[in-house]
Short mmCIF file of C-alpha atoms in Angstrom, two decimals:
data_model
loop_
_atom_site.label_atom_id
_atom_site.label_comp_id
_atom_site.label_asym_id
_atom_site.label_seq_id
_atom_site.Cartn_x
_atom_site.Cartn_y
_atom_site.Cartn_z
CA UNK C 1 100.68 65.87 126.30
CA UNK C 2 99.13 68.83 124.52
CA UNK C 3 101.09 72.06 125.00
CA UNK C 4 99.35 74.74 126.95
CA UNK C 5 98.66 77.74 124.73
CA UNK C 6 99.07 81.16 126.18
CA UNK C 7 96.23 83.47 125.36
CA UNK C 8 95.66 87.10 126.10
CA UNK C 9 93.28 87.64 129.02
CA UNK C 10 89.80 88.48 127.84
CA UNK C 11 89.19 92.21 127.85
CA UNK C 12 85.52 92.96 127.22
CA UNK C 13 86.26 96.68 126.76
CA UNK C 14 89.13 96.45 124.28
CA UNK C 15 86.96 96.76 121.18
CA UNK C 16 85.01 99.57 122.76
CA UNK C 17 88.20 101.49 123.51
CA UNK C 18 89.50 100.89 120.00
CA UNK C 19 86.23 102.13 118.51
CA UNK C 20 86.29 105.21 120.73
CA UNK C 21 89.89 105.98 119.73
CA UNK C 22 89.00 105.61 116.05
CA UNK C 23 86.02 107.92 116.53
CA UNK C 24 88.19 110.56 118.21
CA UNK C 25 90.72 110.37 115.39
CA UNK C 26 87.96 110.74 112.79
CA UNK C 27 86.60 113.77 114.64
CA UNK C 28 90.04 115.38 114.66
CA UNK C 29 90.49 114.62 110.96
CA UNK C 30 87.13 116.15 109.99
CA UNK C 31 87.76 119.27 112.04
CA UNK C 32 91.21 119.65 110.51
CA UNK C 33 89.79 119.24 107.00
CA UNK C 34 87.22 121.96 107.72
CA UNK C 35 89.90 124.24 109.16
CA UNK C 36 92.00 123.69 106.04
CA UNK C 37 89.10 124.61 103.74
CA UNK C 38 88.19 127.75 105.69
CA UNK C 39 91.74 128.92 106.32
CA UNK C 40 92.44 128.73 102.59
CA UNK C 41 89.17 130.46 101.68
CA UNK C 42 89.08 133.18 104.33
CA UNK C 43 92.51 133.39 105.92
CA UNK C 44 93.44 132.77 109.53
CA UNK C 45 92.09 135.92 111.20
CA UNK C 46 88.80 135.79 109.29
CA UNK C 47 88.09 132.18 110.28
CA UNK C 48 86.43 131.62 113.65
CA UNK C 49 86.53 128.40 115.64
CA UNK C 50 82.72 128.33 115.62
CA UNK C 51 82.76 128.44 111.80
CA UNK C 52 85.20 125.52 111.73
CA UNK C 53 83.06 123.49 114.13
CA UNK C 54 79.89 124.24 112.16
CA UNK C 55 81.53 123.38 108.84
CA UNK C 56 82.64 120.01 110.26
CA UNK C 57 79.25 119.31 111.83
CA UNK C 58 80.38 119.40 115.46
CA UNK C 59 79.77 121.56 118.50
CA UNK C 60 82.28 124.13 119.65
CA UNK C 61 82.85 122.05 122.80
CA UNK C 62 83.76 119.03 120.66
CA UNK C 63 86.29 121.13 118.74
CA UNK C 64 88.05 122.24 121.92
CA UNK C 65 88.06 118.69 123.28
CA UNK C 66 89.50 117.33 120.03
CA UNK C 67 91.98 120.16 119.44
CA UNK C 68 93.23 121.57 122.71
CA UNK C 69 94.74 124.91 121.88
CA UNK C 70 91.89 125.91 119.58
CA UNK C 71 92.51 127.83 116.39
CA UNK C 72 96.31 128.21 116.71
CA UNK C 73 96.60 124.44 117.22
CA UNK C 74 94.50 123.84 114.11
CA UNK C 75 96.63 126.26 112.08
CA UNK C 76 99.81 124.53 113.23
CA UNK C 77 98.35 121.10 112.43
CA UNK C 78 97.01 122.18 109.03
CA UNK C 79 100.41 123.61 108.10
CA UNK C 80 102.10 120.39 109.18
CA UNK C 81 99.65 118.29 107.16
CA UNK C 82 100.23 120.49 104.10
CA UNK C 83 104.01 120.13 104.35
CA UNK C 84 103.88 116.37 104.83
CA UNK C 85 100.93 115.71 102.47
CA UNK C 86 99.14 113.73 105.17
CA UNK C 87 95.62 114.00 106.51
CA UNK C 88 96.85 114.61 110.05
CA UNK C 89 100.08 116.10 111.42
CA UNK C 90 103.02 113.77 111.98
CA UNK C 91 106.04 114.06 114.23
CA UNK C 92 109.02 115.95 112.72
CA UNK C 93 111.40 113.03 113.22
CA UNK C 94 109.10 110.70 111.27
CA UNK C 95 108.83 113.30 108.48
CA UNK C 96 112.59 113.73 108.35
CA UNK C 97 113.15 109.98 108.16
CA UNK C 98 110.80 109.80 105.17
CA UNK C 99 112.52 112.76 103.51
CA UNK C 100 115.94 111.19 103.83
CA UNK C 101 114.66 107.98 102.24
CA UNK C 102 112.96 109.94 99.44
CA UNK C 103 116.12 111.95 98.76
CA UNK C 104 118.19 108.79 98.47
CA UNK C 105 115.72 107.45 95.90
CA UNK C 106 115.48 110.72 93.96
CA UNK C 107 119.26 111.24 93.83
CA UNK C 108 119.92 108.13 91.74
CA UNK C 109 122.17 105.11 92.14
CA UNK C 110 125.55 106.88 92.25
CA UNK C 111 124.89 110.47 93.35
CA UNK C 112 127.29 113.32 93.95
CA UNK C 113 126.59 116.65 95.63
CA UNK C 114 125.19 118.18 92.43
CA UNK C 115 122.75 115.31 91.89
CA UNK C 116 121.74 115.48 95.54
CA UNK C 117 120.98 119.20 95.26
CA UNK C 118 119.01 118.72 92.05
CA UNK C 119 116.89 116.08 93.79
CA UNK C 120 116.49 118.25 96.87
CA UNK C 121 115.34 121.17 94.72
CA UNK C 122 112.67 119.01 93.06
CA UNK C 123 111.45 117.79 96.43
CA UNK C 124 111.43 121.26 97.96
CA UNK C 125 109.34 122.73 95.14
CA UNK C 126 106.71 120.05 95.69
CA UNK C 127 106.59 120.81 99.41
CA UNK C 128 106.58 124.58 98.93
CA UNK C 129 103.73 124.42 96.42
CA UNK C 130 101.57 122.68 99.04
CA UNK C 131 102.73 124.62 102.08
CA UNK C 132 103.24 128.19 100.83
CA UNK C 133 99.68 129.37 101.66
CA UNK C 134 100.22 128.27 105.25
CA UNK C 135 103.67 129.76 105.48
CA UNK C 136 102.12 133.11 104.49
CA UNK C 137 99.28 132.72 106.98
CA UNK C 138 101.67 131.85 109.78
CA UNK C 139 103.99 134.79 109.05
CA UNK C 140 101.08 137.20 108.90
CA UNK C 141 99.32 135.87 112.01
CA UNK C 142 102.59 135.81 113.94
CA UNK C 143 102.68 139.61 113.90
CA UNK C 144 99.62 139.82 116.17
CA UNK C 145 99.28 136.42 117.86
CA UNK C 146 101.94 135.38 120.37
CA UNK C 147 101.02 131.69 120.15
CA UNK C 148 101.34 131.67 116.38
CA UNK C 149 104.58 133.66 116.63
CA UNK C 150 106.01 130.94 118.88
CA UNK C 151 104.78 128.28 116.46
CA UNK C 152 106.38 130.04 113.49
CA UNK C 153 109.68 130.30 115.36
CA UNK C 154 109.46 126.58 116.13
CA UNK C 155 108.66 125.73 112.49
CA UNK C 156 111.60 127.82 111.31
CA UNK C 157 113.89 125.91 113.66
CA UNK C 158 112.45 122.59 112.52
CA UNK C 159 113.25 123.51 108.92
CA UNK C 160 116.91 123.92 109.86
CA UNK C 161 116.94 120.61 111.72
CA UNK C 162 115.45 118.98 108.64
CA UNK C 163 118.18 120.46 106.45
CA UNK C 164 120.83 119.12 108.82
CA UNK C 165 119.29 115.64 108.76
CA UNK C 166 119.25 115.72 104.96
CA UNK C 167 122.87 116.86 104.67
CA UNK C 168 124.16 114.42 107.26
CA UNK C 169 122.50 111.61 105.30
CA UNK C 170 124.08 112.72 102.01
CA UNK C 171 127.60 111.33 102.37
CA UNK C 172 128.45 112.00 98.74
CA UNK C 173 131.47 113.55 96.99
CA UNK C 174 131.51 117.00 95.46
CA UNK C 175 130.96 119.41 98.37
CA UNK C 176 133.35 122.35 98.56
CA UNK C 177 136.02 121.18 101.02
CA UNK C 178 136.30 124.49 102.88
CA UNK C 179 132.63 124.37 103.92
CA UNK C 180 131.55 122.92 107.25
CA UNK C 181 128.29 121.07 107.71
CA UNK C 182 126.88 124.19 109.37
CA UNK C 183 127.91 126.29 106.35
CA UNK C 184 126.06 123.94 104.00
CA UNK C 185 123.00 123.71 106.25
CA UNK C 186 122.75 127.49 106.70
CA UNK C 187 123.04 128.12 102.95
CA UNK C 188 120.31 125.60 102.17
CA UNK C 189 118.15 126.89 105.03
CA UNK C 190 118.33 130.46 103.70
CA UNK C 191 117.84 129.65 100.02
CA UNK C 192 114.88 127.36 100.71
CA UNK C 193 113.19 129.77 103.10
CA UNK C 194 109.49 130.62 102.64
CA UNK C 195 110.50 134.26 102.20
CA UNK C 196 112.85 133.45 99.31
CA UNK C 197 110.22 131.22 97.74
CA UNK C 198 107.69 134.08 97.80
CA UNK C 199 110.19 136.62 96.46
CA UNK C 200 110.80 134.54 93.36
CA UNK C 201 107.44 132.87 92.74
CA UNK C 202 105.19 135.77 93.75
CA UNK C 203 107.19 138.98 93.35
CA UNK C 204 109.19 137.73 90.34
CA UNK C 205 106.42 135.41 89.12
CA UNK C 206 108.73 132.48 88.36
CA UNK C 207 107.00 129.24 87.42
CA UNK C 208 107.64 126.16 89.58
CA UNK C 209 110.03 124.81 86.94
CA UNK C 210 111.89 128.12 86.73
CA UNK C 211 112.18 128.35 90.49
CA UNK C 212 113.40 124.76 90.74
CA UNK C 213 116.08 125.42 88.13
CA UNK C 214 117.16 128.62 89.91
CA UNK C 215 117.33 126.85 93.27
CA UNK C 216 119.35 123.89 92.01
CA UNK C 217 121.75 126.14 90.08
CA UNK C 218 122.26 128.52 93.01
CA UNK C 219 122.79 125.76 95.56
CA UNK C 220 125.26 124.00 93.28
CA UNK C 221 127.20 127.21 92.65
CA UNK C 222 127.39 127.96 96.38
CA UNK C 223 128.10 124.49 97.72
CA UNK C 224 129.73 122.26 95.09
CA UNK C 225 133.21 121.94 93.66
CA UNK C 226 133.64 122.78 89.99
CA UNK C 227 134.10 119.12 89.13
CA UNK C 228 130.87 118.26 90.98
#
C-alpha cells in the first residue's frame, strides 16, 4: 500500500504575498539608500523627506507608508545600517551575537584579556569609521529634536549593553582581579564613546591606526594585570 503523502494545502495567494513583501522590502531599501546619500551630503536638518522620496523615485505617501516615523526613523535606520554594515537595520541582539562571534575569531586561538582588547580595538575602529558621521548627526539633531534625542539616548544605552555582551563572552585570563564586570564595561563604554573618538580623530587628527593603538594601549593599562 502506497503511503499517503502529506502536502501543504494549496494557497493561490502565497506567491502574491511573497512578491508583495519583497516589493515592500525593496522600497524600504531604496528609500534608506537615498536617505543615506542625502544625509551624508546635506546633513540631517538640511534633508527633507520630500527630497528623500524624490531621490528614491517614490511619492511622499509611499515614504511614510514604508517608513512610519518619517525622517527620524530613517536617520535611526541609516545609523543602524552604518554600524552593522548592512543594507537595512538589524535587531541589536542579532548584531551583538555576530560581534561576539567575530571577537572570538579575531582574538586568536588562546586569547587573554590583552589579546581580546587588541581585537576589540580593531573591530571598534572599523565600526567607528563607518558610523561616525551618523553619530555626529544624531548628537547634533538631538539638541533640537525630541524624537532624535530619545533615539540617541537609546543608542547610547545599546552601546553599553553591547559592551556587556562582549565582556561576558570573553571568559579569558588577565583582567585585573579587583575590577567587577560593571567596572570593565563602564571603562570600555567611556573609552569607545563617539565623543572620545571625535576628540582624538578630529580634534587631535589621529589616523585610524594611531587611534586603534591608543585605544588598545589605554584599555589594557586600565583593565589588565601586568602579566596580561
